[in-house]
Amino acid sequence: MQQHHNNSNLFNTMKLVNGCKGNQVYALNTTNPCCNHSNNEDKQQHSTTSAQIRTVNNSSIRSKLSQSISIDNLLLPFGLPSTDLLEPPIEPYFKSINYVESLANVYKRLESCSVEEKSMAFLEQYSLFKGLSEPKLLRRSLRCARQYAVDVNEKVVLSAWLRYERREDEFDGSCSMDCGNGRVIECPKSSLVPGYDPDLVFEACPCRRTLVEVLSVDEREEEECSTSEGDDYDVSFCIGNEEIRCVRYKIGCLSRPLNTLLYGEFRESKREKISFAHGEISVEGMRAVELFSRTKKLESFTVSPRIVLEILSFANRFCCEEMKAACDKHLADLVCNIEDALLVIEYGLEEMAYLLVASCLQVLLRELPRSMHNSNIMRLFCGSEARKRLEIMGHASFTLYYFLSLVAMEEDMKSNTTVMLLERLGECATLGWQKGLAFHQLGCVMLERKEYKGAQRWFEAAVEVGHVYSLTGVARSKYIRGHKYTAYKQASALISEYTPLGWMYQERSLYCTGKERMMDLETATELDPTLPFPYKYRAVTLVEENKIEAAILEIDKIIGFKVTPDCLELRAWFSIVLEDYEAALRDIRALLTLEPSYMMYHGKVHGNYLVELLRRNVQQWSQADCWMQLYDRWSSVDDIGSLAVVHQMLANDPGKSLLRFRQSLLLLRLNCQKAAMRSLRLARNHSSSEHERLVYEGWILYDTGHREEALAKAEKSISIQRSFEAFFLKAYALADTSLDAESSSYVIQLLEEALKCPSDGLRKGQALNNLGSVYVDCDKLDLAADCYVSALNIRHTRAHQGLARVHHLKTQRKNAYDEMTKLIEKAQNNASAYEKRSEYCDRDMAKSDLTMATHLDPLRTYPYRYRAAVLMDDRKETEAIAELTKAIAFKPDLQLLHLRAAFFESMGDSVQTVRDCEAALCLDPNHSDTMELYNRSIVDTNQIGNN
């Protein structure tokens, strides 16, 4: 690594005035040349607004507060929320009109396509999963795309993409060129190695070679280099006053042109001295060429990067392909930072050095999103001519521009950079889904930029290539331009021509008024209860009718199962109107945990500013008070309240890693995985000891699918110091498999060791709960009951569910039911409790509990499966299929698809069975039950076809 660093420094000192074409940059420039004057004005206006807000923060607000002016006059400077300002977003990703059909088609394509097409098929799968909001599925698709990437460009882009997706769990002090988890799949060095081996990507990367191994290789190379063939020198190349003696045969073997020069009809073939007096190469360069002609190596200890660039140019001029490849690889290995990359990429493009350009691109991509703000970097990607230059080199791929445009849209949806990258994406698109994605995203960007004619044109282009969802963009563009009735007709046609979905009715609701609008919104919620807009619109409507409490109840419906910053902001807004500042402060703290830089009031005021205002009007807690409040909220399963308390505690003690860890656990409960990983990373970065840091690194590895590495971290932490969290992590990771008796005994031992270590009641309750679960699996019910009771004694409320399970296994069904009733009464978030209680009562009561579970959390799939199974038992096959189809329409879930496929099989419909199995296998190709059902159905389908 030291040697690599020294080589990199050589790039910064060498002179390339004559060799490198174009302007070179040696430091990051944060100015974006792609932004026009109007955008700069917008930024200036935004800066002025921010300055005004800061001025208000520091002077007038505080003086008014001291004069006891009503706080709602201060916190509602932009007025109450208005239905006129509410509008559902048009999602900027590939959205299928029939996810089941699309998933099935992708699975078939993956099974039948060639090796060269597989990586792109997984990228299509990624695009489809983007609309399902499942981070684990997205990560798996990207990993598979990288696994099956054939050429270097695809490897470089996908490795950088994987790193970008896990940026929330990156550690302080890590370098963008680090290989992350230590596997080939993300290793930057491995990405530059030509060749294809899908099994290799999961092995340890070559960066893990020890220093001893590196030195031994260098010593062997030096010995080989020292061999001399001086006796065979029979030709000299004269450069200035210098003569470089060479072996004519060896030089001739470098290429056909040199062979012709030295052995053909030219005068040079008869001479012992040949003049290179016209600047073809320097003395040092020719000596390096002579050395390469004998050793076929460019020795790093004798050849500087400047000389290698010179040799590369010489190799191109005389068509020395082997020497060019060696120079290309040598230079590619030296590029390790942005300065290096910007210094030599132009040279690489001029000299057609494929690996060198790939290496430069890799550095720039792995520095995203930071490099997105460098004008010189963006100039390499944005223009049509820039794309063509990369295309000549084989680097202007759809994958590259897909990645770049995705980052650009996340950074600034409206920027000219985003537009140009999406235009390049469209130029690289060849398949229908690729064009649909590029055109649709361009439409979304134009809509954000208020360029409505352009937006409509791009949306229509997306529709033409088969992306039906873009019709919403066409309708929206027409509506904004004043064609309300045309937009209404467009949305109505969408509903009549295709199977109606919730977002169709949501879109049409914008183009009608009064009762008709509310009816469409109710239908949208009925078809897809996960859409936030209908809840928000109904809530704001109630506010306009001065029914604030009812508005809060309406927005509570979606916050109960889908926590998003915009819904929390809306509820905080309503609470301020009611002068319930404590509730408002709770929600603002929670949303700042999800998005620390969130701007409220239509992007005008930072959430932290409102926290400062509100906290003066609520009771102030000490850190000890906060711990008590956290204990109460954790015990009552109030996750949002718990998040708010932790946020306040971190404001008092920002470096407390334990609090960051608690925060990550709460966020995982709320299914906010990205924010959870950010908190876990901060916990690791703020660790005060080595053993604590190792535990948090272990959790990060475990949560990103690296179980064995997580276990290793836990064991290393325990070897340094025995701690609750280290034992708990090891037990948790080991229990995440099918345990035999011996393994279960070991997990029990680990949890018992954890409980002997110091910790607080919150975590000990969790450990006791987990220990009870392992005892149940081992059929040690009395020991399990003791664990659950002990957990309840320290107010770990969720232990009621485990105790209920013990009662049930002891055939004490009434006790089990009563235990779950206690959980329902204590827990604020109790959808899962209703679902679980349904297992301990008769069919009618179970149906009632499951109806409540679906009402509280429509994303829970068990209630749909249970109701469908009951209907199937009653021979109501059509109703059973309809029950599953209703849920699949907004949540294409593996279990739902598998059950519906089984129902179709029992009805003799093998075609539908195969389709549902293929969709399910697209979600999880290793699901054995579905695979078995699929194989049977394929046979049946083939038999029907033959008959």
CSV table of C-alpha atoms in Angstrom, one decimal, residues 392-643:
chain,number,residue,atom,x,y,z
A,392,ILE,CA,-15.4,4.9,-28.7
A,393,MET,CA,-13.5,3.6,-25.7
A,394,GLY,CA,-16.3,1.2,-24.8
A,395,HIS,CA,-17.2,3.1,-21.6
A,396,ALA,CA,-20.4,5.0,-22.5
A,397,SER,CA,-22.7,2.2,-21.2
A,398,PHE,CA,-26.3,2.4,-20.2
A,399,THR,CA,-25.2,1.2,-16.8
A,400,LEU,CA,-22.8,4.1,-16.4
A,401,TYR,CA,-25.4,6.7,-17.2
A,402,TYR,CA,-28.1,5.0,-15.2
A,403,PHE,CA,-25.9,5.2,-12.1
A,404,LEU,CA,-24.9,8.8,-12.8
A,405,SER,CA,-28.4,10.0,-13.5
A,406,LEU,CA,-29.7,8.3,-10.3
A,407,VAL,CA,-27.1,10.1,-8.2
A,408,ALA,CA,-27.9,13.4,-10.0
A,409,MET,CA,-31.6,13.1,-9.3
A,410,GLU,CA,-31.0,12.5,-5.7
A,411,GLU,CA,-28.7,15.5,-5.4
A,412,ASP,CA,-30.7,18.0,-7.4
A,413,MET,CA,-33.7,17.0,-9.5
A,414,LYS,CA,-33.9,20.3,-11.3
A,415,SER,CA,-30.2,20.9,-12.3
A,416,ASN,CA,-29.0,21.1,-15.9
A,417,THR,CA,-26.5,18.3,-15.0
A,418,THR,CA,-29.4,16.0,-14.2
A,419,VAL,CA,-31.1,16.8,-17.5
A,420,MET,CA,-27.9,16.2,-19.6
A,421,LEU,CA,-27.1,12.9,-17.9
A,422,LEU,CA,-30.6,11.7,-18.5
A,423,GLU,CA,-30.4,12.7,-22.1
A,424,ARG,CA,-27.2,10.7,-22.4
A,425,LEU,CA,-29.0,7.8,-20.6
A,426,GLY,CA,-31.6,7.9,-23.3
A,427,GLU,CA,-29.0,7.9,-26.0
A,428,CYS,CA,-27.4,4.8,-24.5
A,429,ALA,CA,-30.8,3.0,-24.1
A,430,THR,CA,-31.5,0.2,-26.6
A,431,LEU,CA,-34.1,-2.0,-24.9
A,432,GLY,CA,-37.7,-0.9,-24.4
A,433,TRP,CA,-37.5,-0.8,-20.6
A,434,GLN,CA,-34.3,1.2,-20.8
A,435,LYS,CA,-35.9,3.8,-23.0
A,436,GLY,CA,-39.1,3.9,-21.0
A,437,LEU,CA,-37.0,4.5,-17.8
A,438,ALA,CA,-34.9,7.3,-19.4
A,439,PHE,CA,-37.8,9.1,-21.0
A,440,HIS,CA,-40.0,8.9,-17.9
A,441,GLN,CA,-37.3,10.3,-15.7
A,442,LEU,CA,-36.7,13.1,-18.1
A,443,GLY,CA,-40.4,13.9,-17.9
A,444,CYS,CA,-40.3,13.9,-14.1
A,445,VAL,CA,-37.3,16.3,-14.1
A,446,MET,CA,-38.9,18.6,-16.7
A,447,LEU,CA,-42.0,18.7,-14.5
A,448,GLU,CA,-40.0,19.7,-11.5
A,449,ARG,CA,-38.3,22.4,-13.6
A,450,LYS,CA,-41.8,23.7,-14.6
A,451,GLU,CA,-41.0,23.0,-18.3
A,452,TYR,CA,-44.4,21.5,-18.9
A,453,LYS,CA,-44.3,21.1,-22.7
A,454,GLY,CA,-41.0,19.3,-22.5
A,455,ALA,CA,-42.3,17.1,-19.7
A,456,GLN,CA,-45.4,16.1,-21.7
A,457,ARG,CA,-43.2,15.3,-24.7
A,458,TRP,CA,-40.9,13.0,-22.7
A,459,PHE,CA,-43.8,11.3,-20.9
A,460,GLU,CA,-45.4,10.6,-24.3
A,461,ALA,CA,-42.2,9.2,-25.6
A,462,ALA,CA,-42.1,6.9,-22.6
A,463,VAL,CA,-45.7,5.7,-23.2
A,464,GLU,CA,-44.8,5.0,-26.8
A,465,VAL,CA,-42.1,2.5,-25.8
A,466,GLY,CA,-44.5,0.8,-23.3
A,467,HIS,CA,-44.2,2.6,-20.0
A,468,VAL,CA,-47.9,3.0,-19.2
A,469,TYR,CA,-47.4,4.7,-15.9
A,470,SER,CA,-46.0,7.7,-17.8
A,471,LEU,CA,-49.6,8.5,-18.8
A,472,THR,CA,-50.0,10.0,-15.4
A,473,GLY,CA,-47.2,12.4,-16.4
A,474,VAL,CA,-48.9,13.2,-19.6
A,475,ALA,CA,-52.2,14.0,-17.8
A,476,ARG,CA,-50.4,16.1,-15.1
A,477,SER,CA,-48.6,18.1,-17.7
A,478,LYS,CA,-51.8,18.8,-19.6
A,479,TYR,CA,-53.6,19.7,-16.4
A,480,ILE,CA,-50.9,22.2,-15.3
A,481,ARG,CA,-51.1,23.8,-18.8
A,482,GLY,CA,-54.8,24.4,-18.3
A,483,HIS,CA,-56.3,21.4,-20.1
A,484,LYS,CA,-58.1,20.0,-17.0
A,485,TYR,CA,-60.8,18.1,-18.9
A,486,THR,CA,-58.3,16.5,-21.2
A,487,ALA,CA,-56.3,15.4,-18.2
A,488,TYR,CA,-59.5,13.9,-16.6
A,489,LYS,CA,-60.3,12.0,-19.8
A,490,GLN,CA,-56.7,10.7,-19.9
A,491,ALA,CA,-56.8,9.4,-16.3
A,492,SER,CA,-60.3,7.9,-16.8
A,493,ALA,CA,-59.1,6.1,-19.9
A,494,LEU,CA,-56.2,4.6,-17.9
A,495,ILE,CA,-58.7,3.3,-15.4
A,496,SER,CA,-61.0,1.8,-18.0
A,497,GLU,CA,-58.3,0.2,-20.2
A,498,TYR,CA,-56.3,-1.5,-17.5
A,499,THR,CA,-56.9,-3.3,-14.2
A,500,PRO,CA,-57.6,-0.3,-11.9
A,501,LEU,CA,-54.9,0.4,-9.3
A,502,GLY,CA,-54.8,2.9,-6.4
A,503,TRP,CA,-52.5,5.4,-8.1
A,504,MET,CA,-54.9,5.7,-11.1
A,505,TYR,CA,-57.7,6.9,-8.9
A,506,GLN,CA,-55.3,9.1,-7.0
A,507,GLU,CA,-54.2,10.8,-10.2
A,508,ARG,CA,-57.8,11.3,-11.5
A,509,SER,CA,-58.8,12.9,-8.1
A,510,LEU,CA,-56.6,15.9,-9.0
A,511,TYR,CA,-58.8,16.6,-12.0
A,512,CYS,CA,-62.2,16.7,-10.3
A,513,THR,CA,-63.7,18.4,-7.3
A,514,GLY,CA,-66.0,18.0,-4.3
A,515,LYS,CA,-67.6,14.6,-3.6
A,516,GLU,CA,-66.2,13.1,-6.8
A,517,ARG,CA,-62.6,13.9,-5.7
A,518,MET,CA,-63.2,12.4,-2.3
A,519,MET,CA,-64.7,9.3,-3.8
A,520,ASP,CA,-61.7,8.8,-6.0
A,521,LEU,CA,-59.4,9.2,-3.0
A,522,GLU,CA,-61.4,6.7,-1.0
A,523,THR,CA,-61.2,4.2,-3.9
A,524,ALA,CA,-57.5,4.9,-4.1
A,525,THR,CA,-57.0,4.0,-0.4
A,526,GLU,CA,-59.2,0.9,-0.8
A,527,LEU,CA,-57.1,-0.4,-3.7
A,528,ASP,CA,-53.8,0.7,-2.2
A,529,PRO,CA,-53.9,1.7,1.5
A,530,THR,CA,-50.1,2.5,1.4
A,531,LEU,CA,-50.5,5.7,-0.7
A,532,PRO,CA,-49.8,8.7,1.6
A,533,PHE,CA,-51.5,11.4,-0.5
A,534,PRO,CA,-55.2,10.4,0.1
A,535,TYR,CA,-54.6,10.5,3.9
A,536,LYS,CA,-52.8,13.8,3.7
A,537,TYR,CA,-55.5,15.4,1.5
A,538,ARG,CA,-58.3,14.2,3.7
A,539,ALA,CA,-56.5,15.4,6.8
A,540,VAL,CA,-55.8,18.9,5.4
A,541,THR,CA,-59.5,19.1,4.2
A,542,LEU,CA,-60.5,18.5,7.8
A,543,VAL,CA,-58.2,21.2,9.0
A,544,GLU,CA,-59.8,23.6,6.5
A,545,GLU,CA,-63.1,22.7,8.2
A,546,ASN,CA,-61.5,23.4,11.6
A,547,LYS,CA,-61.6,19.8,12.6
A,548,ILE,CA,-58.0,19.5,13.8
A,549,GLU,CA,-58.4,16.5,16.1
A,550,ALA,CA,-60.1,14.5,13.2
A,551,ALA,CA,-57.3,15.6,10.9
A,552,ILE,CA,-54.7,14.2,13.3
A,553,LEU,CA,-56.6,10.9,13.5
A,554,GLU,CA,-56.6,10.7,9.7
A,555,ILE,CA,-52.9,11.2,9.4
A,556,ASP,CA,-52.3,8.8,12.3
A,557,LYS,CA,-53.8,6.0,10.1
A,558,ILE,CA,-50.8,6.0,7.8
A,559,ILE,CA,-48.1,7.0,10.3
A,560,GLY,CA,-49.2,3.9,12.2
A,561,PHE,CA,-47.6,1.6,9.6
A,562,LYS,CA,-45.6,3.8,7.3
A,563,VAL,CA,-43.5,6.5,8.9
A,564,THR,CA,-42.4,9.3,6.5
A,565,PRO,CA,-41.0,12.8,7.2
A,566,ASP,CA,-43.8,14.6,5.2
A,567,CYS,CA,-46.6,12.9,7.2
A,568,LEU,CA,-44.8,13.6,10.5
A,569,GLU,CA,-44.4,17.2,9.5
A,570,LEU,CA,-48.1,17.5,8.7
A,571,ARG,CA,-49.0,16.0,12.1
A,572,ALA,CA,-46.6,18.4,13.8
A,573,TRP,CA,-48.2,21.3,11.9
A,574,PHE,CA,-51.7,20.2,13.2
A,575,SER,CA,-50.4,19.9,16.8
A,576,ILE,CA,-49.0,23.4,16.6
A,577,VAL,CA,-52.5,24.7,15.6
A,578,LEU,CA,-53.9,22.9,18.7
A,579,GLU,CA,-51.0,24.4,20.8
A,580,ASP,CA,-50.0,20.9,21.7
A,581,TYR,CA,-46.3,21.8,21.5
A,582,GLU,CA,-45.1,18.6,23.1
A,583,ALA,CA,-46.7,16.4,20.4
A,584,ALA,CA,-45.3,18.8,17.7
A,585,LEU,CA,-41.8,18.6,19.2
A,586,ARG,CA,-42.1,14.8,19.3
A,587,ASP,CA,-42.9,14.6,15.6
A,588,ILE,CA,-40.3,17.1,14.5
A,589,ARG,CA,-37.6,15.3,16.5
A,590,ALA,CA,-38.6,12.0,14.9
A,591,LEU,CA,-38.6,13.3,11.4
A,592,LEU,CA,-35.2,14.9,11.9
A,593,THR,CA,-34.0,11.4,13.0
A,594,LEU,CA,-35.2,10.2,9.6
A,595,GLU,CA,-33.8,13.2,7.6
A,596,PRO,CA,-31.4,15.4,9.7
A,597,SER,CA,-31.4,18.2,7.1
A,598,TYR,CA,-35.2,18.3,6.6
A,599,MET,CA,-36.7,21.7,5.7
A,600,MET,CA,-40.2,22.4,6.9
A,601,TYR,CA,-42.9,24.8,5.8
A,602,HIS,CA,-42.5,24.0,2.1
A,603,GLY,CA,-38.7,24.0,2.4
A,604,LYS,CA,-38.5,27.4,4.1
A,605,VAL,CA,-37.5,26.6,7.7
A,606,HIS,CA,-35.0,24.0,9.0
A,607,GLY,CA,-36.5,21.5,11.5
A,608,ASN,CA,-33.8,22.2,14.0
A,609,TYR,CA,-35.0,25.8,14.2
A,610,LEU,CA,-38.5,24.8,15.1
A,611,VAL,CA,-37.1,22.4,17.7
A,612,GLU,CA,-35.4,25.4,19.4
A,613,LEU,CA,-38.6,27.4,19.4
A,614,LEU,CA,-40.8,24.6,20.6
A,615,ARG,CA,-38.6,23.3,23.4
A,616,ARG,CA,-39.0,26.6,25.2
A,617,ASN,CA,-42.7,25.9,25.6
A,618,VAL,CA,-42.5,22.4,26.9
A,619,GLN,CA,-41.1,20.9,30.1
A,620,GLN,CA,-37.4,20.6,30.1
A,621,TRP,CA,-35.9,17.2,30.9
A,622,SER,CA,-32.5,16.3,32.4
A,623,GLN,CA,-30.6,13.4,30.9
A,624,ALA,CA,-31.8,11.2,33.8
A,625,ASP,CA,-35.4,12.3,33.0
A,626,CYS,CA,-34.9,11.4,29.4
A,627,TRP,CA,-33.8,7.9,30.3
A,628,MET,CA,-37.0,7.4,32.3
A,629,GLN,CA,-39.1,8.8,29.5
A,630,LEU,CA,-37.3,6.5,27.0
A,631,TYR,CA,-38.0,3.5,29.3
A,632,ASP,CA,-41.7,4.4,29.4
A,633,ARG,CA,-42.1,4.8,25.7
A,634,TRP,CA,-40.0,1.7,24.9
A,635,SER,CA,-42.2,-0.3,27.3
A,636,SER,CA,-45.4,1.0,25.7
A,637,VAL,CA,-44.0,0.2,22.1
A,638,ASP,CA,-44.2,3.9,21.2
A,639,ASP,CA,-41.4,3.9,18.7
A,640,ILE,CA,-41.9,7.4,17.4
A,641,GLY,CA,-42.0,8.8,21.0
A,642,SER,CA,-38.8,6.8,21.8
A,643,LEU,CA,-37.1,8.2,18.7
